[in-house]
Amino acid sequence: MQTFSDGKQIWSLRWTVGVCRRVDGLKYFDGQQDKRLNVGIVEEWLPMLFANPVLLSDLVFAAATLQHPDRSKDSLDDVLCGPVLEDAREALIEEIINFTQSRSGRADMLRQLKKAVVDQMEQAVAEVVAAMPTESPVSGVEKSE
């Protein structure tokens, strides 16, 4: 069981066959089209957990529901931002990887996929930061004076 804190309370996540049944077929947007979650093909939607906070929230809540029946989806949605979002994503991915442990090496492959996605995101951010001007641009109002 993986956990993360929202600064006020601890959320415990448990990815089980029951959770898989509840979220199988969940609609999400992959940046280009609407899709339905196929829980059996984690490799297809795991990268989306970095790009789609709604999908992340839906899956985190599904994994936390049995441990926290007193908490609402809205209470989770309200705290998922910044470092809490990062911690929730990390906890969910690790819980899913732990669930998929097998002799076939699939969990290792999922860890490599996670690392590749993180590396791509870090590289994209570094490129954007490098392309940013070093001096602050002059606004139109300042130019006219």
mmCIF file of C-alpha atoms in Angstrom:
data_model
loop_
_atom_site.group_PDB
_atom_site.id
_atom_site.type_symbol
_atom_site.label_atom_id
_atom_site.label_comp_id
_atom_site.label_asym_id
_atom_site.label_seq_id
_atom_site.Cartn_x
_atom_site.Cartn_y
_atom_site.Cartn_z
ATOM 1 C CA MET A 1 0.000 0.000 0.000
ATOM 2 C CA GLN A 2 1.359 3.383 -1.025
ATOM 3 C CA THR A 3 0.535 6.666 0.712
ATOM 4 C CA PHE A 4 0.836 10.387 0.153
ATOM 5 C CA SER A 5 0.028 13.420 2.275
ATOM 6 C CA ASP A 6 -2.002 16.442 1.271
ATOM 7 C CA GLY A 7 -0.582 18.463 4.157
ATOM 8 C CA LYS A 8 -3.571 17.754 6.392
ATOM 9 C CA GLN A 9 -4.182 14.033 6.054
ATOM 10 C CA ILE A 10 -2.611 10.880 4.703
ATOM 11 C CA TRP A 11 -4.186 9.153 1.707
ATOM 12 C CA SER A 12 -3.595 5.403 1.411
ATOM 13 C CA LEU A 13 -3.825 3.829 -2.024
ATOM 14 C CA ARG A 14 -4.515 0.181 -2.770
ATOM 15 C CA TRP A 15 -4.645 -0.982 -6.403
ATOM 16 C CA THR A 16 -6.605 -4.243 -6.531
ATOM 17 C CA VAL A 17 -8.622 -6.322 -8.971
ATOM 18 C CA GLY A 18 -11.728 -4.606 -7.565
ATOM 19 C CA VAL A 19 -10.285 -1.174 -8.371
ATOM 20 C CA CYS A 20 -9.401 -2.419 -11.864
ATOM 21 C CA ARG A 21 -13.006 -3.528 -12.387
ATOM 22 C CA ARG A 22 -14.343 -0.135 -11.248
ATOM 23 C CA VAL A 23 -12.082 1.942 -13.518
ATOM 24 C CA ASP A 24 -11.997 -0.316 -16.582
ATOM 25 C CA GLY A 25 -13.608 1.583 -19.441
ATOM 26 C CA LEU A 26 -13.230 4.986 -17.734
ATOM 27 C CA LYS A 27 -13.293 7.762 -20.329
ATOM 28 C CA TYR A 28 -10.262 10.055 -20.547
ATOM 29 C CA PHE A 29 -8.714 12.447 -23.036
ATOM 30 C CA ASP A 30 -5.220 11.623 -24.306
ATOM 31 C CA GLY A 31 -4.548 15.062 -25.788
ATOM 32 C CA GLN A 32 -5.910 14.139 -29.204
ATOM 33 C CA GLN A 33 -9.022 12.043 -28.682
ATOM 34 C CA ASP A 34 -11.331 10.546 -26.116
ATOM 35 C CA LYS A 35 -10.342 7.055 -25.067
ATOM 36 C CA ARG A 36 -11.530 4.379 -22.686
ATOM 37 C CA LEU A 37 -9.172 3.029 -20.061
ATOM 38 C CA ASN A 38 -8.104 -0.561 -20.620
ATOM 39 C CA VAL A 39 -6.638 -1.519 -17.241
ATOM 40 C CA GLY A 40 -4.915 -4.518 -18.789
ATOM 41 C CA ILE A 41 -2.718 -2.313 -20.973
ATOM 42 C CA VAL A 42 -1.038 -0.092 -18.380
ATOM 43 C CA GLU A 43 1.653 0.858 -20.894
ATOM 44 C CA GLU A 44 -0.986 2.681 -22.942
ATOM 45 C CA TRP A 45 -2.272 5.031 -20.234
ATOM 46 C CA LEU A 46 0.535 5.291 -17.637
ATOM 47 C CA PRO A 47 2.181 8.209 -19.517
ATOM 48 C CA MET A 48 -1.178 10.034 -19.421
ATOM 49 C CA LEU A 49 -0.910 10.224 -15.628
ATOM 50 C CA PHE A 50 1.731 12.915 -16.238
ATOM 51 C CA ALA A 51 -0.386 14.891 -18.705
ATOM 52 C CA ASN A 52 -3.980 14.438 -17.572
ATOM 53 C CA PRO A 53 -4.663 15.493 -13.958
ATOM 54 C CA VAL A 54 -8.342 14.506 -14.260
ATOM 55 C CA LEU A 55 -7.400 10.909 -15.095
ATOM 56 C CA LEU A 56 -4.870 10.939 -12.272
ATOM 57 C CA SER A 57 -7.470 12.185 -9.801
ATOM 58 C CA ASP A 58 -10.034 9.610 -10.927
ATOM 59 C CA LEU A 59 -7.575 6.742 -10.492
ATOM 60 C CA VAL A 60 -6.166 8.001 -7.185
ATOM 61 C CA PHE A 61 -9.674 8.322 -5.786
ATOM 62 C CA ALA A 62 -10.614 4.848 -7.001
ATOM 63 C CA ALA A 63 -7.505 3.434 -5.299
ATOM 64 C CA ALA A 64 -8.272 5.333 -2.065
ATOM 65 C CA THR A 65 -12.036 4.771 -1.814
ATOM 66 C CA LEU A 66 -12.009 1.608 0.290
ATOM 67 C CA GLN A 67 -9.399 2.973 2.688
ATOM 68 C CA HIS A 68 -11.157 6.327 3.067
ATOM 69 C CA PRO A 69 -14.927 5.887 2.637
ATOM 70 C CA ASP A 70 -15.492 9.116 4.596
ATOM 71 C CA ARG A 71 -13.675 11.285 2.029
ATOM 72 C CA SER A 72 -15.198 12.691 -1.127
ATOM 73 C CA LYS A 73 -13.876 13.067 -4.655
ATOM 74 C CA ASP A 74 -14.191 16.830 -4.247
ATOM 75 C CA SER A 75 -11.985 16.776 -1.147
ATOM 76 C CA LEU A 76 -9.286 15.009 -3.171
ATOM 77 C CA ASP A 77 -9.684 17.251 -6.220
ATOM 78 C CA ASP A 78 -9.298 20.344 -4.042
ATOM 79 C CA VAL A 79 -5.856 19.300 -2.768
ATOM 80 C CA LEU A 80 -4.370 17.863 -5.975
ATOM 81 C CA CYS A 81 -1.998 20.569 -7.132
ATOM 82 C CA GLY A 82 1.731 21.219 -7.050
ATOM 83 C CA PRO A 83 3.749 18.887 -4.835
ATOM 84 C CA VAL A 84 0.632 17.020 -3.650
ATOM 85 C CA LEU A 85 -0.206 16.164 -7.264
ATOM 86 C CA GLU A 86 3.358 14.921 -7.791
ATOM 87 C CA ASP A 87 3.250 12.828 -4.601
ATOM 88 C CA ALA A 88 -0.152 11.358 -5.503
ATOM 89 C CA ARG A 89 1.097 10.448 -8.992
ATOM 90 C CA GLU A 90 4.219 8.809 -7.586
ATOM 91 C CA ALA A 91 2.207 6.829 -5.016
ATOM 92 C CA LEU A 92 -0.334 5.663 -7.597
ATOM 93 C CA ILE A 93 2.284 4.591 -10.133
ATOM 94 C CA GLU A 94 4.263 2.702 -7.497
ATOM 95 C CA GLU A 95 1.074 1.011 -6.282
ATOM 96 C CA ILE A 96 0.205 -0.040 -9.837
ATOM 97 C CA ILE A 97 3.750 -1.311 -10.415
ATOM 98 C CA ASN A 98 3.613 -3.292 -7.161
ATOM 99 C CA PHE A 99 0.290 -4.773 -8.265
ATOM 100 C CA THR A 100 1.758 -5.910 -11.592
ATOM 101 C CA GLN A 101 4.777 -7.678 -10.059
ATOM 102 C CA SER A 102 5.340 -10.855 -11.986
ATOM 103 C CA ARG A 103 8.033 -13.191 -13.146
ATOM 104 C CA SER A 104 7.663 -11.798 -16.659
ATOM 105 C CA GLY A 105 9.474 -8.570 -15.766
ATOM 106 C CA ARG A 106 6.483 -6.355 -16.547
ATOM 107 C CA ALA A 107 6.972 -4.267 -13.402
ATOM 108 C CA ASP A 108 10.553 -3.506 -14.456
ATOM 109 C CA MET A 109 9.307 -2.506 -17.894
ATOM 110 C CA LEU A 110 6.717 -0.175 -16.303
ATOM 111 C CA ARG A 111 9.435 1.411 -14.153
ATOM 112 C CA GLN A 112 11.486 2.017 -17.309
ATOM 113 C CA LEU A 113 8.442 3.522 -19.020
ATOM 114 C CA LYS A 114 7.866 5.832 -16.053
ATOM 115 C CA LYS A 115 11.519 6.916 -16.124
ATOM 116 C CA ALA A 116 11.364 7.551 -19.884
ATOM 117 C CA VAL A 117 8.269 9.749 -19.502
ATOM 118 C CA VAL A 118 9.845 11.713 -16.642
ATOM 119 C CA ASP A 119 13.069 12.159 -18.634
ATOM 120 C CA GLN A 120 11.116 13.397 -21.679
ATOM 121 C CA MET A 121 9.189 15.889 -19.551
ATOM 122 C CA GLU A 122 12.364 17.176 -17.885
ATOM 123 C CA GLN A 123 14.022 17.583 -21.296
ATOM 124 C CA ALA A 124 10.990 19.449 -22.683
ATOM 125 C CA VAL A 125 10.961 21.801 -19.696
ATOM 126 C CA ALA A 126 14.708 22.411 -20.008
ATOM 127 C CA GLU A 127 14.280 23.271 -23.711
ATOM 128 C CA VAL A 128 11.482 25.730 -22.961
ATOM 129 C CA VAL A 129 13.489 27.357 -20.176
ATOM 130 C CA ALA A 130 16.570 27.604 -22.427
ATOM 131 C CA ALA A 131 14.487 29.247 -25.167
ATOM 132 C CA MET A 132 13.107 31.890 -22.811
ATOM 133 C CA PRO A 133 14.616 35.373 -23.115
ATOM 134 C CA THR A 134 17.058 36.233 -20.339
ATOM 135 C CA GLU A 135 15.856 39.825 -20.078
ATOM 136 C CA SER A 136 12.252 40.696 -19.333
ATOM 137 C CA PRO A 137 10.486 41.878 -22.488
ATOM 138 C CA VAL A 138 9.422 45.496 -22.683
ATOM 139 C CA SER A 139 5.658 45.966 -22.648
ATOM 140 C CA GLY A 140 3.813 47.965 -25.286
ATOM 141 C CA VAL A 141 3.087 50.726 -22.763
ATOM 142 C CA GLU A 142 6.785 51.197 -21.996
ATOM 143 C CA LYS A 143 7.646 51.288 -25.717
ATOM 144 C CA SER A 144 5.195 54.112 -26.412
ATOM 145 C CA GLU A 145 6.634 56.405 -23.762
#
